[in-house]
Tab-separated table of C-alpha atoms and ligand atoms in Angstrom:
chain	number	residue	atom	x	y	z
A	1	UNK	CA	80.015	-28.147	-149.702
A	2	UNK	CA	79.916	-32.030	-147.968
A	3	UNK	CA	83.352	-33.661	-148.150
A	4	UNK	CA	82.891	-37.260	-148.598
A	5	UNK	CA	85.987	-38.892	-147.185
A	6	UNK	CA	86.659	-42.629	-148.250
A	7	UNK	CA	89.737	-44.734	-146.752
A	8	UNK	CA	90.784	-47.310	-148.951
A	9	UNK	CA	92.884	-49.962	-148.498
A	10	UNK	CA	92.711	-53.024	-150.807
A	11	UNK	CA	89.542	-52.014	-152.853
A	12	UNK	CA	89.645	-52.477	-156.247
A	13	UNK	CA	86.185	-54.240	-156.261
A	14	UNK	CA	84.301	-52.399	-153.472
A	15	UNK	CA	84.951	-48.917	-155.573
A	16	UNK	CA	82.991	-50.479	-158.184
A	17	UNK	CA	79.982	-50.769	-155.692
A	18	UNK	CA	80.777	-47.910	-153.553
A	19	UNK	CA	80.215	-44.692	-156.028
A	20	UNK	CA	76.828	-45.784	-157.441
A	21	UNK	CA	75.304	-46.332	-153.870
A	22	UNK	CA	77.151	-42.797	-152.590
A	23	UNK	CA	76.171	-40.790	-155.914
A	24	UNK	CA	72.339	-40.755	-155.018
A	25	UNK	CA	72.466	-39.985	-151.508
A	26	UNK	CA	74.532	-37.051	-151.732
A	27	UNK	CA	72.631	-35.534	-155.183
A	28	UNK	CA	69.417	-35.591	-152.814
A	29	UNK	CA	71.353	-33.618	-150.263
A	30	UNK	CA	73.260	-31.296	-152.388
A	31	UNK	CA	74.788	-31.056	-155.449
A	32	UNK	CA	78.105	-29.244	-154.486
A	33	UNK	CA	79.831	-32.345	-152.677
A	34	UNK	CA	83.361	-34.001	-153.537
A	35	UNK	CA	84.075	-37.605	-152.642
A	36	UNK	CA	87.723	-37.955	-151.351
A	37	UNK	CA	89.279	-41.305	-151.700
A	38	UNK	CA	92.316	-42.307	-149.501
A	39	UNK	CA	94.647	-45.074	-151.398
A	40	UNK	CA	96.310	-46.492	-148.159
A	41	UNK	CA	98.902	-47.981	-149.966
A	42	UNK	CA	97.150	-50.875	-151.707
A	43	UNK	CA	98.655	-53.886	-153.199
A	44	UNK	CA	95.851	-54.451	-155.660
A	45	UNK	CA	94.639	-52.204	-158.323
A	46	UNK	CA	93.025	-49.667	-156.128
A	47	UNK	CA	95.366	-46.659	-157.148
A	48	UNK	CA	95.221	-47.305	-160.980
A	49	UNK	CA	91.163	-47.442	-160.701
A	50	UNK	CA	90.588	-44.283	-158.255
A	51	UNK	CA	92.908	-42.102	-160.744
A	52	UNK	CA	90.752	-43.058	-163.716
A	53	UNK	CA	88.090	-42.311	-161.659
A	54	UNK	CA	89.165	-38.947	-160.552
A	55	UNK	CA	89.687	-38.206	-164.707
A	56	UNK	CA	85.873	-39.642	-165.234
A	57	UNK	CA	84.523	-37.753	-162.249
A	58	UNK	CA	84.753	-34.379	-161.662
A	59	UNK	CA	83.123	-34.792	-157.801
A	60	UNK	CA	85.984	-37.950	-157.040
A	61	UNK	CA	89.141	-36.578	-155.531
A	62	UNK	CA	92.099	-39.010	-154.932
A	63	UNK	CA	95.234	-39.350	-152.812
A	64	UNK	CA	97.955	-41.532	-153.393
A	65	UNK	CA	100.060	-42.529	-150.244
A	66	UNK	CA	103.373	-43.994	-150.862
A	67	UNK	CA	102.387	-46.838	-148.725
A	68	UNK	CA	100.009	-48.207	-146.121
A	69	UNK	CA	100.013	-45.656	-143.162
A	70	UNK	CA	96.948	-46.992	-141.835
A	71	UNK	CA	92.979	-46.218	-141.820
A	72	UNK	CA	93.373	-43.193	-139.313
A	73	UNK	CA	96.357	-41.825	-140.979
A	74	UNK	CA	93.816	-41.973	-144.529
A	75	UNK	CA	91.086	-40.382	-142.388
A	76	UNK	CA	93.170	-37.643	-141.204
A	77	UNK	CA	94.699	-37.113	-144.526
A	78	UNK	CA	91.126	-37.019	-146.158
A	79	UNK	CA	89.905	-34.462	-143.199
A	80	UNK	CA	93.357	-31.929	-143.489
A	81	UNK	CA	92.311	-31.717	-147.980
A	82	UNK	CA	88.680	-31.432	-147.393
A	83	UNK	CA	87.053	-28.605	-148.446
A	84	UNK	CA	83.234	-28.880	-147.668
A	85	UNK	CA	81.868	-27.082	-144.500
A	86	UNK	CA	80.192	-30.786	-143.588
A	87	UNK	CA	82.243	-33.920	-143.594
A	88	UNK	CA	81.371	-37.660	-143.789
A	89	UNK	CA	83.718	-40.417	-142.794
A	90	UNK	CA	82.567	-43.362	-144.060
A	91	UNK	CA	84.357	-47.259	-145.158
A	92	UNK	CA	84.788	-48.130	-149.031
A	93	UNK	CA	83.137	-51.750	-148.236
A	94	UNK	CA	79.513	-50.224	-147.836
A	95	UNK	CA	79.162	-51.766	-144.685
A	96	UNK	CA	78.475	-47.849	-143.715
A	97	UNK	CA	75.255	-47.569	-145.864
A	98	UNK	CA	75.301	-44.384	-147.499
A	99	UNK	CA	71.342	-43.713	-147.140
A	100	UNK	CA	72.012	-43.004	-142.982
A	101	UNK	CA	74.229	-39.972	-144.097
A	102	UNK	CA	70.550	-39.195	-144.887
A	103	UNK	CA	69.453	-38.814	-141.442
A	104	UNK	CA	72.765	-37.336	-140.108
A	105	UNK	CA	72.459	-34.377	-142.549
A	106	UNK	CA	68.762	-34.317	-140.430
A	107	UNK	CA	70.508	-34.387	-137.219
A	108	UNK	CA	72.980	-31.679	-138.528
A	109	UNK	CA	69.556	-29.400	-139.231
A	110	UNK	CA	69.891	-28.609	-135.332
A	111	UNK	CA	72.950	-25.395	-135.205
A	112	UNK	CA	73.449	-26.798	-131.604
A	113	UNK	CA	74.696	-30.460	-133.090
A	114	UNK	CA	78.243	-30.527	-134.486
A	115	UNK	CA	78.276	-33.794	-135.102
A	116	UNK	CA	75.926	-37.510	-135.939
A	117	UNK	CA	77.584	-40.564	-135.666
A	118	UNK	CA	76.771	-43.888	-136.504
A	119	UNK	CA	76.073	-46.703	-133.792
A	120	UNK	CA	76.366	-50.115	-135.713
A	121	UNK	CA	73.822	-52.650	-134.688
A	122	UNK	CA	73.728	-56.755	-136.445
A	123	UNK	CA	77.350	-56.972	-137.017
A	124	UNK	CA	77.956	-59.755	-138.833
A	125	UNK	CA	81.514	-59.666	-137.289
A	126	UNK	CA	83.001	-62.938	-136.103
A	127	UNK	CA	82.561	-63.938	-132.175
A	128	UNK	CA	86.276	-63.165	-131.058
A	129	UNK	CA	85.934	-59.379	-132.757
A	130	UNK	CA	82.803	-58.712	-130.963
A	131	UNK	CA	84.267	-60.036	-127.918
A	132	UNK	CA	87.410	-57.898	-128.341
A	133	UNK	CA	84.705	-54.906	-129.409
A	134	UNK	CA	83.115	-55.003	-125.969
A	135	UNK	CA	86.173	-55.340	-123.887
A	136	UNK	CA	87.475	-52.242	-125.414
A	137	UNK	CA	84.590	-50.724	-124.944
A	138	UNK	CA	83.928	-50.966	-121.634
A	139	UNK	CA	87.915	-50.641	-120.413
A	140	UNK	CA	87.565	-46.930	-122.342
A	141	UNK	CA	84.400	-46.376	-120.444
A	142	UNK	CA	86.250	-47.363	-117.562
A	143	UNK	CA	89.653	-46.282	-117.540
A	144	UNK	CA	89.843	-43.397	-119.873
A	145	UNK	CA	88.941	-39.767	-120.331
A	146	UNK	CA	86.725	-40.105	-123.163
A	147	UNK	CA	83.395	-41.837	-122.832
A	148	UNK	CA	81.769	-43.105	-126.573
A	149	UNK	CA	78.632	-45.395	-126.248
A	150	UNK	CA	79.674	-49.266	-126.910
A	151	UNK	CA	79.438	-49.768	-130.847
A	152	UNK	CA	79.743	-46.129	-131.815
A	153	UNK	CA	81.723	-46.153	-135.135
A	154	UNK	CA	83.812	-43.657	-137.040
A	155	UNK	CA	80.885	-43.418	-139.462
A	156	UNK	CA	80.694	-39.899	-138.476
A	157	UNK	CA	79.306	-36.523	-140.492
A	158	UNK	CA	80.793	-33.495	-138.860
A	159	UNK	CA	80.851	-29.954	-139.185
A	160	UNK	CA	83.931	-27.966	-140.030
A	161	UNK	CA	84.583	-26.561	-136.603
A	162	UNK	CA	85.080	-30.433	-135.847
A	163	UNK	CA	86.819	-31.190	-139.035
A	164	UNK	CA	89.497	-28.062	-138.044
A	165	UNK	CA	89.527	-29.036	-134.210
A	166	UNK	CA	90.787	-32.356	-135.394
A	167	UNK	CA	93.082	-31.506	-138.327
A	168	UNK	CA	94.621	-29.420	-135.384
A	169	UNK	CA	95.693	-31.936	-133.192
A	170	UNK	CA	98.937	-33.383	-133.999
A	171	UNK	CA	99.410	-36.352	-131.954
A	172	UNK	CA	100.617	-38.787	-134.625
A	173	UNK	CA	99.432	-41.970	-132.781
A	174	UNK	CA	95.833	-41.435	-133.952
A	175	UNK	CA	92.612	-42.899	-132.601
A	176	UNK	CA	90.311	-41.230	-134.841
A	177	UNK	CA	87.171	-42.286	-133.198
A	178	UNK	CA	88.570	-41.030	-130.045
A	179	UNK	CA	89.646	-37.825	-131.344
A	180	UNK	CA	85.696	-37.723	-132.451
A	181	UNK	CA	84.437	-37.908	-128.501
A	182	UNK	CA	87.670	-36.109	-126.917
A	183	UNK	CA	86.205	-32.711	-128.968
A	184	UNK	CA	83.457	-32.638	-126.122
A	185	UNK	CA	80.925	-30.821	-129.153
A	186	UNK	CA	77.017	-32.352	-129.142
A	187	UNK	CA	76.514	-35.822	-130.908
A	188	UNK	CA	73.846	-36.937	-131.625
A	189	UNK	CA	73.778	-40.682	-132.787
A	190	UNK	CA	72.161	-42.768	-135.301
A	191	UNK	CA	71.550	-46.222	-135.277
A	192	UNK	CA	72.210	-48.239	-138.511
A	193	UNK	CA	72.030	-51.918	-139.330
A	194	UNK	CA	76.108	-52.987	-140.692
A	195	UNK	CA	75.815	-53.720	-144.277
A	196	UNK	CA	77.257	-56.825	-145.894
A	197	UNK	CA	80.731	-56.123	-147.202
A	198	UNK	CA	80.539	-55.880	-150.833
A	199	UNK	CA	83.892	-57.098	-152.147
A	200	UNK	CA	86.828	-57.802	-150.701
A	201	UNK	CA	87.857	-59.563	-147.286
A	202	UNK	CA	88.508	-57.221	-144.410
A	203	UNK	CA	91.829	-55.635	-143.664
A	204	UNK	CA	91.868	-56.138	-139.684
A	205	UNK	CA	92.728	-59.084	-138.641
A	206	UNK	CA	91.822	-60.262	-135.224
A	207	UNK	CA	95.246	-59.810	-133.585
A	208	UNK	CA	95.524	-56.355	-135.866
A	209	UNK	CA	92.074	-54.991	-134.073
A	210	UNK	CA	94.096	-56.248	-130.543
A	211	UNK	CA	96.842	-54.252	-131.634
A	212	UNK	CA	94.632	-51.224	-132.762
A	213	UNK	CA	92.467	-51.224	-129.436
A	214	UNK	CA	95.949	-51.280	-127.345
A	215	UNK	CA	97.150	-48.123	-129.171
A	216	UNK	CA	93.332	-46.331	-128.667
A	217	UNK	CA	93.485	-47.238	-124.849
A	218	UNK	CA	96.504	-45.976	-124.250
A	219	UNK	CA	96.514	-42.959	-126.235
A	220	UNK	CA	93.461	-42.026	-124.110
A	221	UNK	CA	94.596	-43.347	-120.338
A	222	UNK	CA	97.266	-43.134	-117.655
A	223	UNK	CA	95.594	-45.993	-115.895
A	224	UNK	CA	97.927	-48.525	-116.849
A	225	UNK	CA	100.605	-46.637	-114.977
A	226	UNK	CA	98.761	-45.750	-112.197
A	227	UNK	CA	97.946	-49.180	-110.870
A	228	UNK	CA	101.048	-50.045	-110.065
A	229	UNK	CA	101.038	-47.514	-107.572
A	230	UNK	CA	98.383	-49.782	-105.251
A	231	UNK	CA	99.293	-53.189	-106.135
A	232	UNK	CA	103.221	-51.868	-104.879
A	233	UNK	CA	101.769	-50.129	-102.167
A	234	UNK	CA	99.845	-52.794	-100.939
A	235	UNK	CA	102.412	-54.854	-101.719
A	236	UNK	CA	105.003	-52.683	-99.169
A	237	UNK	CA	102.423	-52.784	-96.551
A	238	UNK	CA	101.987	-56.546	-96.163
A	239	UNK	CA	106.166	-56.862	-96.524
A	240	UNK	CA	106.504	-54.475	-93.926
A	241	UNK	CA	104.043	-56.534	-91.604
A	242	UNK	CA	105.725	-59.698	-92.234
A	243	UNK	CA	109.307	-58.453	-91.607
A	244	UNK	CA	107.817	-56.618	-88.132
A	245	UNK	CA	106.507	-59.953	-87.617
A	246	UNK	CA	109.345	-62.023	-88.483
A	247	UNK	CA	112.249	-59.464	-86.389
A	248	UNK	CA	110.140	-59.680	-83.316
A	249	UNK	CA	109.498	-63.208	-83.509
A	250	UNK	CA	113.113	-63.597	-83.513
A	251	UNK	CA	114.487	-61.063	-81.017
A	252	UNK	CA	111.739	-62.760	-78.398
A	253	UNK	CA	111.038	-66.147	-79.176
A	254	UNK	CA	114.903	-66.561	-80.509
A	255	UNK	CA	113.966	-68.991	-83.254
A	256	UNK	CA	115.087	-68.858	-86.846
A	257	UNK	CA	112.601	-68.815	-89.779
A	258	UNK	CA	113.677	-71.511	-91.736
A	259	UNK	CA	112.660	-70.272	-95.136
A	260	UNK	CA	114.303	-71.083	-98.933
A	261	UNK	CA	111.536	-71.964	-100.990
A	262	UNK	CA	109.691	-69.325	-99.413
A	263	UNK	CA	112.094	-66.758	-100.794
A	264	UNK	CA	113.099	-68.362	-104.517
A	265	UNK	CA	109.135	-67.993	-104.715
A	266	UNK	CA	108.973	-64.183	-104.194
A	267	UNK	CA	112.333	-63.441	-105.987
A	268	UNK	CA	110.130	-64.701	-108.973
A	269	UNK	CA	107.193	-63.237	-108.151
A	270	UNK	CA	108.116	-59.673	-107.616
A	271	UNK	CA	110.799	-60.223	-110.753
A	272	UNK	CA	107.490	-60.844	-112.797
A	273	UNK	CA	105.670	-58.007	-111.478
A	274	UNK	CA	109.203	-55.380	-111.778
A	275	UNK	CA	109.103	-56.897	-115.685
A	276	UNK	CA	105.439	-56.662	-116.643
A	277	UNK	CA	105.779	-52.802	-115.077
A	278	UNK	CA	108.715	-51.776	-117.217
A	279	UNK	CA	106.910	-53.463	-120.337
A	280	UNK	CA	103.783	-51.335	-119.590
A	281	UNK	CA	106.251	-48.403	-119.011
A	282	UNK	CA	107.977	-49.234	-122.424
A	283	UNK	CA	104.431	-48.403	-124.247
A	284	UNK	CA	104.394	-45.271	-123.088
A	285	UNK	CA	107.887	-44.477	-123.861
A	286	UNK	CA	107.623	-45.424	-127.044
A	287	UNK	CA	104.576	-43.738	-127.738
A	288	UNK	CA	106.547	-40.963	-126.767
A	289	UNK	CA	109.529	-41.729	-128.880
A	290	UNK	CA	107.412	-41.428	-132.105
A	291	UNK	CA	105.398	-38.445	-130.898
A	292	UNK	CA	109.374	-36.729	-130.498
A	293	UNK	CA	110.498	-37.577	-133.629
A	294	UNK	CA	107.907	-35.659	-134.984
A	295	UNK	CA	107.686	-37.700	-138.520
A	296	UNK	CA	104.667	-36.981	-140.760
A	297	UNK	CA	101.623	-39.154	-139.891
A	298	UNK	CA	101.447	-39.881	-144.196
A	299	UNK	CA	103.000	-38.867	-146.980
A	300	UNK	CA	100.995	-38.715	-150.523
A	301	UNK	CA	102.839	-39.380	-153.436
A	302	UNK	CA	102.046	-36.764	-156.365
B	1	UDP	N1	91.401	-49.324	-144.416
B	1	UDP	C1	92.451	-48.430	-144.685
B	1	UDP	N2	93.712	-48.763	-144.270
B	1	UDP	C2	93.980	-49.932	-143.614
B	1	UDP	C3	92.911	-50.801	-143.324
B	1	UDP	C4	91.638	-50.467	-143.745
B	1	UDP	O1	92.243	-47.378	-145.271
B	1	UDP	O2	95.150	-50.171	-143.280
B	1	UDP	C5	90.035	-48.968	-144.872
B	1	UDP	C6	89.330	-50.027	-145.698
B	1	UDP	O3	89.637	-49.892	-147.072
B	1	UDP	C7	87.863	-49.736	-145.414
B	1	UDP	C8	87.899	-49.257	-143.962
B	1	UDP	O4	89.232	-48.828	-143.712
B	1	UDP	O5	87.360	-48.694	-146.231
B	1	UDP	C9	87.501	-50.354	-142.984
B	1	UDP	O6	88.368	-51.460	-143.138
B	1	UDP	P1	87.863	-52.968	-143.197
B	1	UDP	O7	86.563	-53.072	-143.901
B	1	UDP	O8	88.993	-53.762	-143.754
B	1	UDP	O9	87.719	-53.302	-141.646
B	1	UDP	P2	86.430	-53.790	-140.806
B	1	UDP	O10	85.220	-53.199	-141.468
B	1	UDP	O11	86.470	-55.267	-140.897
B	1	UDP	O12	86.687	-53.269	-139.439
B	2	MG	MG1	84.667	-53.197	-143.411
């Protein structure tokens, strides 16, 4: 069986478009195939439609969360109630167009690939997002464990020793598409043009993809702790040279080092530095905070 799984936030007119472009795709693959949509707690009409849908449709399945937990909490929710032995993640707004789950279920022919992802190429994404895109993308490359190729998506098929790898991680601040390159099984990737959205407006903002990309990055790295350690250590090094510097001068020469502004300056400086450390400290704590409390990353409704 193929597990279709659809986050939806907002939809109420994408469905519309969404199940007659799916439906054909997956008949030509296979005819045992369910299509699992997420309601990510919508303020439209997106729950009423998917449950008349699920009546109507014996391949839709449907989950209701009590409210919006976010895409990778719907993606995770759609990947721990799968049943298929194949998986495809894929967005309700069809700018993932279904036919290229065509050539991952070719890619997927291979036994040694466990999973094809989807590289998106023409985005018709506004300047500042593709900026933001490619400064994410290369600070991951950079700075973190995990190494993805810039504009891989998490328009993903995978197989079930994937889906149950993932589903068996329970970090609740998820980056899906992380999780995706942190398995270490073979990808293969598949190019695909982004499709025009076909109803709707997005539901990232630019600020809520800043926000999103802060989470991923540190989820994945330690670097933003780890600097610190330099820049202070540097830092000592040049004090330490100025003070040697400043006691000799005076125990030989005899003269004092006039100095005020001098010092109100670094007071601030350093003060700066000690603040922006704790703050990057804080993220991690509270990161930490809501891993401890140990809260469920959704909760569905029926
Ligand atoms: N989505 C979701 N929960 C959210 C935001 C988005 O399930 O809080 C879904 C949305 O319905 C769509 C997919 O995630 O199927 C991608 O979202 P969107 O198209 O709004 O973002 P973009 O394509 O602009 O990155
Ligand atoms: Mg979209």
């Amino acid at each position: 069986m193929i597990s279709v799984i659809v986050p939806a936030h907002n939809e109420e007119e994408s469905i519309d478009f969404f199940l007659p472009a799916i439906t054909p795709v997956m008949e030509k693959i296979t005819k045992d195939y369910e299509i699992i949509f997420i309601n990510d707690g919508s303020n439209d009409k997106t729950a009423n439609k998917l449950r008349e849908l699920e009546k109507k449709n014996s391949y839709v399945r449907f989950l209701d969360f009590t409210r919006n937990f976010g895409k990778d909490a719907a993606i995770s929710a759609g990947l721990d109630h799968c049943k298929g032995n194949l998986a495809v993640i894929i967005d309700a707004d069809l700018e993932h167009p279904p036919e290229t789950i065509l050539e991952f279920y070719e890619k997927l022919q291979d036994p040694n690939v466990y999973q094809a992802t989807g590289i998106r190429s023409g985005t018709s994404q506004s300047f500042l997002k593709k900026i933001l895109r490619k400064v994410f993308h290369s600070s991951m490359k950079k700075y973190s464990s995990i190494n993805f190729p810039p504009n891989a998506t998490d328009f993903c098929m995978i197989r079930r020793e994937v889906i149950d790898t993932i589903n068996s991680m329970k970090e609740k601040e998820r980056f899906i598409r992380g999780l995706l390159s942190w398995h270490g099984y073979k990808t293969e990737y598949v190019d695909f043009e982004v499709g025009k959205r076909s109803a709707g407006t997005s539901s990232f903002s630019a600020s809520a993809i800043t926000n999103y990309a802060r989470k991923g990055f540190i989820s994945f790295s330690t670097t933003p702790l780890k600097i610190w350690i330099g820049l202070g250590g540097l830092i000592a090094l040049i004090s330490f040279a100025y003070i040697s510097y400043v006691i000799l001068k005076h125990l030989f020469i005899g003269t004092d080092v006039p100095g005020f502004v001098t010092v109100v300056c670094m007071i601030g400086f350093f003060g700066g530095i000690n603040l922006i450390v704790l703050g990057v400290i804080g993220e991690y704590i509270a990161e930490l905070f809501k891993e401890a409390k140990g809260r469920p990353l959704y909760i569905i409704k029926k």
